[in-house]
C-alpha cells in the first residue's frame, strides 16, 4: 500500500466510512496518518468503589450482583445493574445498548470504566465501558490516542484504520540526508508516526512529536527557499524613477519622516528601479507610520504610468486608506478607486471596467481585489497591509494578478526574529524601530470596575478639550452564557452618564457594512465623539484626534490584541491614555494586564505574553492562516523551527535539489 492510496483500500472501510472520513478531510491513507491525536488518555488502575469521587472518570473492578434490568424510558432503552466489590456497591446505567442485557450476568466480573455522577443521593456510573481483566491490563498506563471525530465515526474505527495503515503502508526512504537526521538526533519518520498515534510512553511520544514537527518546519523552509529563488529570478520590467510628483509628496508631508521611514523609502526606491522586482516586508510596531511608505510606493507606480493596488483586511480600513489616498494623490492627477465586498453588483462592475481600462491608477480594497473578475491592465505593484491577517497564499494570488509585479507587505506582528526569517524568508525586510519623535508615550492604567465613574468623568473632560474616545466591549449584545460588557447596553449607559452634548455611538461586526463605514467616517470627522465598539476597530484604523482608549473586561483579550487596540490612540500629537478595566477578581488577570501597564513596546509584550500564556494563538497567526501546521506550534516549537531552518540552509545545492523532488513524493 502506498501513501497516496485511498482509504477504501483498508480492510473494513467501505464507501460509507470513507464518506465520513472525507468530512474530516481524510481521503488517502497519508491523510489518515496525518490525522494526529488531539489528546491522549491514560488508563489508570481500577480503584475501590468506596473511593470513587463524583465527576471523575474512573475504573472499578467489580462483580454483578443481579441480572441487568431493562426499562424503556420514552424513546430510550435503559439497561442498568448493580455491581459490588469489597468496599461497596454502585449502580451502572447504559442507554440504548439493549444487547448488554445478555452480557451482564450475575456473578461475572468486569472492569467498568466511566464517568461517576450523582443521581439524587447516590453515585452512579454512566455509560461505562466494559473490559476483561486481560484486555484492560494491556491498556493500562499506555497513552491512548483521542482523535477529533465527526458524526458517524468512532475513535475506535479511526484507531483501527490507522493501526492497519501503519502495518501495511510502504514508506519511501527518508527524504532527509543522514547527516541532518544525526545532527538533530531525530528518530525515523516511520517510527515517529507509529509513536505519535500509539505511544509506548510519554517521552517516546515527545520524541515522535519532535520528528514530525521538524518535518513540518523543514518542508516549510524548503518551500520558502524555492519561493525565494523563483522570485529572485524575476526580472524587473518596471524600472520606476523618482518623479516630480513623488518629490512633491515627500516635501509636503506635514511631518518629518523618522530615520526608519527614510531608510525604508530609500530601499523601496532602490528596489523598484533595480534589476529584479521588489519583494519587501515593512515591519514596524503599531503607529510607527507604515502607511506613508505604501503611499510612496503607490504614487511612484502611478506617476510612472502603471497601476498599483493595496489590500487591507477590513473594509473599514480599506475605506480609510481610500479616503486618505484620494486626498493625498489628487494634486498629481492620480485616480484612486475603491473595491470592497459591500459595493453593489453594479458598482463593482463599473469598478472592474475602470480597472481593466486603466482608468484607475491606484486601487484600494479588501479580499475583493483577488476576485477572478478583477483584471488589471498594467499592474506593477501590490501592497498588503496588515499582512499577518492574510495568508501567504493570498499575498501570492494578489501578486499573480500581474506579471512579475513588485510586492510590498506591511506587518505589525511582533514575531521573533527566527520565525520572521522563515516566515518571510522570501522577502527583504525593512524594520522601522522608532515611533515618530513628537509622540508622547501613552499613559496606561489598570483598574477595576469601581473606577468607571472616574473614567467617564475623564472622558468627558477630554472631549471638552476637543479630543475623542474609544470604549471597547467584548460582546455586541447581552448574552446568557457570557457575563461581559456589551456594546449596545454600554452605549446607552454612556450616553446617559456623559453630558448630553457628547455624541456616543456604537460600532460592531453585526452592523451592515454601509452602516459601519458611516459610523467610522463620522467618528473620523469628529462628529461622533465617543465610539463604543467591539474589536472591529482593532486593525489599522487611524483617528489621530482620539486620545482615550478604555477597554472593558480587558482580561478577556490577548495581550497582542490589547496592544493593537491601544495602538488606536497616541497616533497624533496629543497625550493619550489607555484604561484597562479588569472585569474579573482574578489575580492572574491582573498580573497579565500589568504587563500592558509596564510597557508600550510590542516586542516586549509579545515575549511576556508568551511566557505567561504558553503556546497557542498568541498573535492569532495560526487562525489567520499565515502558517498552517498540523502539529507544530510556532511559539512552543520555536527551537525546532530554528534548527530546521539551519538544516535547510546547510544543504548543498545537490542535496537541496534532491530534497525538492523527494518532498513531493514523501508528503
Ligand atoms: P501604522 O504603522 O500603525 O500603520 P500609520 O501609518 O497609520 O501607522 O500612522 C499613524 C499616524 O502617524 C498617522 O496619523 C500618520 O499620519 C502619522 N505619522 C506617520 N509618520 C509620521 C511621522 N514621521 N511623524 C509624525 N506623524 C507621523
Ligand atoms: Mg497601518
Coordinates of N, CA and C in Angstrom, one line a residue, residues 67-199:
X67 N -29.0 -9.9 37.8 CA -29.1 -9.7 36.3 C -29.5 -8.3 36.0
X68 N -29.1 -7.8 34.9 CA -29.4 -6.5 34.5 C -30.9 -6.3 34.3
X69 N -31.3 -5.1 34.6 CA -32.7 -4.7 34.3 C -32.8 -3.9 33.0
X70 N -33.9 -4.1 32.3 CA -34.1 -3.3 31.1 C -35.4 -2.6 31.2
X71 N -35.3 -1.2 31.0 CA -36.5 -0.4 31.1 C -36.6 0.4 29.8
X72 N -37.8 0.9 29.6 CA -38.0 1.8 28.5 C -38.3 3.1 29.0
X73 N -37.6 4.1 28.7 CA -37.9 5.5 29.2 C -38.1 6.4 27.9
X74 N -39.3 6.6 27.6 CA -39.6 7.3 26.4 C -39.1 6.5 25.2
X75 N -38.3 7.2 24.4 CA -37.8 6.5 23.2 C -36.6 5.6 23.5
X76 N -36.1 5.7 24.8 CA -34.8 5.1 25.0 C -34.9 3.8 25.8
X77 N -34.0 2.9 25.5 CA -33.9 1.7 26.3 C -32.8 1.9 27.3
X78 N -33.1 1.7 28.6 CA -32.1 1.9 29.6 C -31.8 0.5 30.3
X79 N -30.5 0.1 30.2 CA -30.1 -1.1 30.9 C -29.4 -0.6 32.2
X80 N -29.7 -1.3 33.3 CA -28.9 -1.0 34.5 C -28.7 -2.2 35.3
X81 N -27.7 -2.1 36.2 CA -27.4 -3.2 37.1 C -26.6 -2.6 38.3
X82 N -26.5 -3.4 39.3 CA -25.6 -3.1 40.5 C -24.4 -3.9 40.4
X83 N -23.3 -3.3 40.8 CA -22.1 -4.1 40.9 C -21.4 -3.9 42.3
X84 N -20.6 -4.8 42.7 CA -20.1 -4.7 44.1 C -18.6 -5.1 44.1
X85 N -17.8 -4.5 45.0 CA -16.5 -5.0 45.3 C -16.4 -5.0 46.8
X86 N -15.3 -5.3 47.4 CA -15.2 -5.4 48.8 C -15.5 -4.1 49.5
X87 N -15.4 -3.0 48.8 CA -15.5 -1.7 49.5 C -16.9 -1.1 49.4
X88 N -17.7 -1.6 48.5 CA -19.1 -1.0 48.3 C -19.8 -1.5 47.1
X89 N -20.9 -0.7 46.8 CA -21.8 -1.1 45.7 C -22.1 0.2 44.9
X90 N -22.2 0.0 43.6 CA -22.6 1.1 42.8 C -23.5 0.7 41.7
X91 N -24.4 1.7 41.2 CA -25.3 1.4 40.2 C -24.8 1.9 38.8
X92 N -24.9 1.0 37.8 CA -24.4 1.4 36.5 C -25.6 1.5 35.5
X93 N -25.5 2.5 34.6 CA -26.6 2.6 33.6 C -26.1 2.8 32.2
X94 N -26.8 2.3 31.3 CA -26.5 2.5 29.8 C -27.7 2.8 29.1
X95 N -27.6 3.7 28.1 CA -28.7 4.0 27.2 C -28.6 3.3 25.9
X96 N -29.7 2.8 25.4 CA -29.8 2.3 24.0 C -28.7 1.2 23.7
X97 N -28.4 0.4 24.7 CA -27.5 -0.7 24.4 C -28.1 -2.0 25.0
X98 N -29.3 -2.3 24.4 CA -30.1 -3.4 24.9 C -29.3 -4.7 25.0
X99 N -28.4 -4.9 24.0 CA -27.7 -6.2 23.9 C -26.9 -6.5 25.2
X100 N -26.7 -5.4 26.0 CA -25.9 -5.6 27.2 C -26.6 -6.6 28.2
X101 N -27.9 -6.6 28.1 CA -28.7 -7.5 29.0 C -28.1 -8.9 29.0
X102 N -27.7 -9.3 27.8 CA -27.2 -10.7 27.7 C -25.7 -10.8 28.2
X103 N -25.1 -9.7 28.3 CA -23.7 -9.7 28.7 C -23.6 -9.6 30.2
X104 N -24.4 -8.8 30.8 CA -24.3 -8.5 32.2 C -25.0 -9.6 33.1
X105 N -24.3 -10.7 33.3 CA -24.9 -11.8 34.0 C -24.4 -11.8 35.5
X106 N -25.3 -12.2 36.3 CA -25.0 -12.3 37.8 C -23.7 -13.1 38.0
X107 N -22.8 -12.5 38.9 CA -21.6 -13.3 39.3 C -20.4 -13.0 38.4
X108 N -20.6 -12.4 37.2 CA -19.5 -12.1 36.3 C -18.7 -10.9 36.7
X109 N -17.4 -11.0 36.6 CA -16.5 -9.8 37.0 C -16.1 -9.1 35.7
X110 N -16.1 -7.8 35.8 CA -15.6 -7.0 34.7 C -14.8 -5.8 35.3
X111 N -14.1 -5.1 34.4 CA -13.6 -3.8 34.8 C -14.5 -2.8 34.1
X112 N -15.1 -1.9 34.8 CA -16.0 -0.9 34.2 C -15.3 0.4 34.3
X113 N -15.4 1.1 33.2 CA -14.7 2.5 33.2 C -15.6 3.5 32.7
X114 N -15.9 4.5 33.5 CA -16.8 5.5 33.0 C -16.8 6.7 34.0
X115 N -17.8 7.6 33.7 CA -17.8 8.9 34.5 C -18.7 8.6 35.7
X116 N -18.3 9.1 36.9 CA -19.0 8.9 38.1 C -19.9 10.2 38.3
X117 N -21.2 10.0 38.3 CA -22.1 11.2 38.5 C -23.0 11.0 39.7
X118 N -23.6 12.1 40.2 CA -24.5 11.9 41.3 C -26.0 12.0 40.8
X119 N -26.8 11.0 41.2 CA -28.2 11.0 40.9 C -28.9 11.0 42.2
X120 N -29.6 12.0 42.6 CA -30.2 12.1 43.9 C -29.1 12.0 45.0
X121 N -29.2 11.0 45.8 CA -28.3 10.9 46.9 C -27.1 9.9 46.6
X122 N -27.2 9.2 45.5 CA -26.2 8.2 45.3 C -25.4 8.5 44.1
X123 N -24.2 7.8 44.1 CA -23.3 7.9 43.0 C -23.6 6.8 42.0
X124 N -23.6 7.1 40.7 CA -23.8 6.1 39.7 C -22.7 6.3 38.7
X125 N -22.5 5.2 37.9 CA -21.5 5.3 36.8 C -22.3 5.3 35.5
X126 N -22.1 6.3 34.7 CA -22.9 6.5 33.5 C -22.2 5.9 32.2
X127 N -22.9 5.1 31.5 CA -22.4 4.5 30.2 C -20.9 4.0 30.3
X128 N -20.7 3.2 31.4 CA -19.3 2.7 31.5 C -18.9 1.7 30.3
X129 N -17.7 1.7 30.0 CA -17.2 0.7 29.0 C -16.8 -0.6 29.8
X130 N -16.9 -1.7 29.2 CA -16.6 -3.0 29.9 C -15.3 -3.5 29.3
X131 N -14.5 -4.0 30.2 CA -13.2 -4.7 29.8 C -13.0 -6.0 30.5
X132 N -12.5 -7.0 29.9 CA -12.0 -8.2 30.6 C -10.7 -7.7 31.3
X133 N -10.4 -8.4 32.3 CA -9.2 -8.1 33.1 C -7.9 -8.0 32.2
X134 N -7.7 -9.1 31.4 CA -6.6 -9.2 30.5 C -6.5 -8.0 29.5
X135 N -7.7 -7.7 29.0 CA -7.8 -6.6 28.0 C -7.4 -5.3 28.6
X136 N -7.9 -5.1 29.8 CA -7.6 -3.8 30.5 C -6.1 -3.7 30.8
X137 N -5.5 -4.8 31.2 CA -4.1 -4.8 31.6 C -3.3 -4.2 30.4
X138 N -3.7 -4.6 29.2 CA -2.9 -4.2 28.1 C -3.0 -2.6 27.9
X139 N -4.2 -2.1 28.2 CA -4.4 -0.7 28.0 C -3.7 0.1 29.1
X140 N -3.5 -0.5 30.2 CA -3.1 0.2 31.4 C -1.8 1.0 31.2
X141 N -1.8 2.2 31.7 CA -0.7 3.0 31.7 C 0.0 3.3 30.4
X142 N -0.8 3.1 29.3 CA -0.3 3.4 28.0 C -1.2 4.6 27.5
X143 N -0.6 5.5 26.8 CA -1.4 6.6 26.3 C -2.3 6.2 25.2
X144 N -3.5 6.4 25.3 CA -4.4 6.1 24.2 C -4.8 7.3 23.4
X145 N -4.7 7.2 22.1 CA -5.0 8.4 21.3 C -6.5 8.8 21.3
X146 N -6.7 10.1 21.4 CA -8.1 10.6 21.2 C -8.1 11.5 20.0
X147 N -9.0 11.2 19.0 CA -9.0 11.9 17.8 C -10.1 12.9 17.7
X148 N -10.0 13.9 16.9 CA -11.1 14.7 16.5 C -12.0 13.8 15.6
X149 N -13.3 13.9 15.9 CA -14.2 13.0 15.2 C -15.3 13.7 14.5
X150 N -16.1 13.0 13.8 CA -17.3 13.7 13.2 C -18.4 12.7 13.3
X151 N -19.7 13.1 13.1 CA -20.8 12.2 13.3 C -20.6 10.9 12.5
X152 N -20.9 9.8 13.1 CA -20.8 8.6 12.4 C -19.5 7.9 12.5
X153 N -18.5 8.5 13.2 CA -17.2 8.0 13.2 C -16.8 7.8 14.7
X154 N -16.3 6.7 15.1 CA -15.9 6.5 16.5 C -14.3 6.5 16.5
X155 N -13.9 6.8 17.7 CA -12.4 6.8 18.0 C -11.8 5.5 17.7
X156 N -12.6 4.4 18.0 CA -12.2 3.1 17.8 C -11.9 2.8 16.3
X157 N -12.9 3.2 15.4 CA -12.7 3.0 14.0 C -11.5 3.7 13.5
X158 N -11.3 4.9 13.9 CA -10.1 5.6 13.5 C -8.8 4.9 13.9
X159 N -8.8 4.5 15.2 CA -7.6 3.8 15.7 C -7.3 2.6 14.9
X160 N -8.3 1.8 14.6 CA -8.1 0.6 13.9 C -7.6 0.9 12.5
X161 N -8.2 1.9 11.8 CA -7.8 2.2 10.5 C -6.3 2.7 10.5
X162 N -6.0 3.5 11.4 CA -4.6 4.0 11.5 C -3.6 2.9 11.8
X163 N -4.0 2.0 12.7 CA -3.1 0.9 13.1 C -2.9 0.0 11.8
X164 N -4.0 -0.3 11.1 CA -3.8 -1.1 9.9 C -2.9 -0.4 8.9
X165 N -3.1 0.9 8.7 CA -2.3 1.7 7.8 C -0.8 1.5 8.1
X166 N -0.5 1.7 9.4 CA 0.9 1.7 9.9 C 1.5 0.4 9.6
X167 N 0.7 -0.7 9.7 CA 1.3 -2.0 9.4 C 1.5 -2.3 7.9
X168 N 0.7 -1.7 7.1 CA 0.7 -2.1 5.7 C 1.4 -1.1 4.7
X169 N 1.4 0.2 5.1 CA 1.9 1.2 4.1 C 3.4 1.1 4.0
X170 N 3.8 1.3 2.7 CA 5.3 1.3 2.5 C 5.8 2.8 2.5
X171 N 6.8 3.0 3.2 CA 7.4 4.3 3.3 C 8.6 4.4 2.4
X172 N 8.7 5.5 1.6 CA 9.9 5.6 0.8 C 11.1 5.9 1.8
X173 N 12.2 5.8 1.3 CA 13.4 6.0 2.1 C 13.4 7.5 2.6
X174 N 13.9 7.7 3.8 CA 13.8 9.0 4.4 C 14.3 10.1 3.5
X175 N 13.6 11.2 3.4 CA 14.0 12.2 2.4 C 15.1 13.1 3.0
X176 N 15.3 13.0 4.3 CA 16.3 13.8 5.0 C 17.7 13.2 4.8
X177 N 18.7 13.9 4.5 CA 20.0 13.4 4.5 C 20.4 12.8 5.8
X178 N 21.2 11.7 5.9 CA 21.5 11.1 7.1 C 22.2 12.1 8.1
X179 N 23.0 12.9 7.5 CA 23.7 13.9 8.3 C 22.7 14.8 9.1
X180 N 21.6 15.2 8.5 CA 20.6 16.1 9.2 C 19.9 15.3 10.3
X181 N 19.6 14.0 10.0 CA 18.9 13.2 11.0 C 19.8 13.0 12.2
X182 N 21.1 12.8 11.9 CA 22.0 12.6 13.0 C 22.3 13.9 13.8
X183 N 22.5 14.9 13.1 CA 22.8 16.2 13.8 C 21.7 16.6 14.7
X184 N 20.5 16.3 14.3 CA 19.3 16.8 15.1 C 18.8 15.7 16.0
X185 N 19.5 14.6 16.0 CA 19.0 13.5 16.8 C 17.6 13.1 16.6
X186 N 17.2 12.9 15.4 CA 15.8 12.6 15.0 C 15.6 11.1 15.0
X187 N 14.4 10.7 15.4 CA 14.1 9.3 15.2 C 13.5 9.1 13.8
X188 N 13.4 7.9 13.3 CA 12.9 7.7 11.9 C 11.5 8.1 11.8
X189 N 11.1 8.6 10.6 CA 9.8 9.1 10.3 C 8.7 8.1 10.6
X190 N 9.0 6.9 10.1 CA 8.0 5.8 10.3 C 7.7 5.5 11.8
X191 N 8.8 5.4 12.5 CA 8.7 5.1 13.9 C 8.0 6.3 14.6
X192 N 8.2 7.5 14.1 CA 7.6 8.6 14.7 C 6.1 8.6 14.5
X193 N 5.7 8.2 13.3 CA 4.3 8.1 13.0 C 3.6 7.1 13.9
X194 N 4.2 6.0 14.1 CA 3.6 4.9 15.0 C 3.5 5.5 16.4
X195 N 4.6 6.1 16.9 CA 4.6 6.6 18.2 C 3.6 7.7 18.5
X196 N 3.4 8.5 17.5 CA 2.6 9.7 17.8 C 1.1 9.2 17.9
X197 N 0.8 8.1 17.2 CA -0.6 7.6 17.3 C -0.7 6.6 18.5
X198 N 0.3 5.8 18.7 CA 0.2 4.8 19.7 C 1.5 4.8 20.6
X199 N 1.6 5.8 21.4 CA 2.9 6.0 22.1 C 3.1 4.9 23.2

